[in-house]
């Protein structure tokens, strides 16, 4: 019984960790796009 509960807890942890990783990846991508947009807009000012 304890093994089944431990397995269920571990699976829940794996799912929540994967979801957190996906959220982190989405934030990284949004930040990358924001920097790219800023650099694109600023490039004519640097020349």
Tab-separated table of C-alpha atoms in Angstrom:
chain	number	residue	atom	x	y	z
A	1	UNK	CA	0.000	0.000	0.000
A	2	UNK	CA	2.826	2.399	0.859
A	3	UNK	CA	4.553	1.618	-2.431
A	4	UNK	CA	1.396	2.495	-4.384
A	5	UNK	CA	1.027	5.783	-2.508
A	6	UNK	CA	4.708	6.568	-3.083
A	7	UNK	CA	4.356	5.800	-6.784
A	8	UNK	CA	1.274	8.037	-7.070
A	9	UNK	CA	3.076	10.867	-5.271
A	10	UNK	CA	6.120	10.477	-7.507
A	11	UNK	CA	3.982	10.563	-10.655
A	12	UNK	CA	2.197	13.702	-9.439
A	13	UNK	CA	5.593	15.301	-8.769
A	14	UNK	CA	6.842	14.326	-12.253
A	15	UNK	CA	3.780	15.879	-13.904
A	16	UNK	CA	4.001	19.115	-11.897
A	17	UNK	CA	7.746	19.335	-12.599
A	18	UNK	CA	7.133	18.889	-16.330
A	19	UNK	CA	4.445	21.591	-16.262
A	20	UNK	CA	6.782	23.965	-14.419
A	21	UNK	CA	9.466	23.248	-17.002
A	22	UNK	CA	7.048	24.077	-19.811
A	23	UNK	CA	6.125	27.341	-18.070
A	24	UNK	CA	9.811	28.182	-17.713
A	25	UNK	CA	10.428	27.427	-21.392
A	26	UNK	CA	7.526	29.689	-22.378
A	27	UNK	CA	8.926	32.546	-20.261
A	28	UNK	CA	12.373	32.051	-21.814
A	29	UNK	CA	10.879	32.211	-25.301
A	30	UNK	CA	8.865	35.336	-24.476
A	31	UNK	CA	11.987	37.018	-23.097
A	32	UNK	CA	13.993	36.019	-26.171
A	33	UNK	CA	11.329	37.491	-28.447
A	34	UNK	CA	11.206	40.719	-26.428
A	35	UNK	CA	14.982	41.151	-26.666
A	36	UNK	CA	14.930	40.384	-30.376
A	37	UNK	CA	12.173	42.964	-30.955
A	38	UNK	CA	14.062	45.585	-28.933
A	39	UNK	CA	17.306	44.985	-30.825
A	40	UNK	CA	15.472	45.131	-34.151
A	41	UNK	CA	13.883	48.483	-33.244
A	42	UNK	CA	17.120	49.903	-31.796
A	43	UNK	CA	19.381	48.874	-34.701
A	44	UNK	CA	18.599	51.933	-36.888
A	45	UNK	CA	19.407	54.236	-33.956
A	46	UNK	CA	22.872	52.736	-33.531
A	47	UNK	CA	23.974	53.319	-37.111
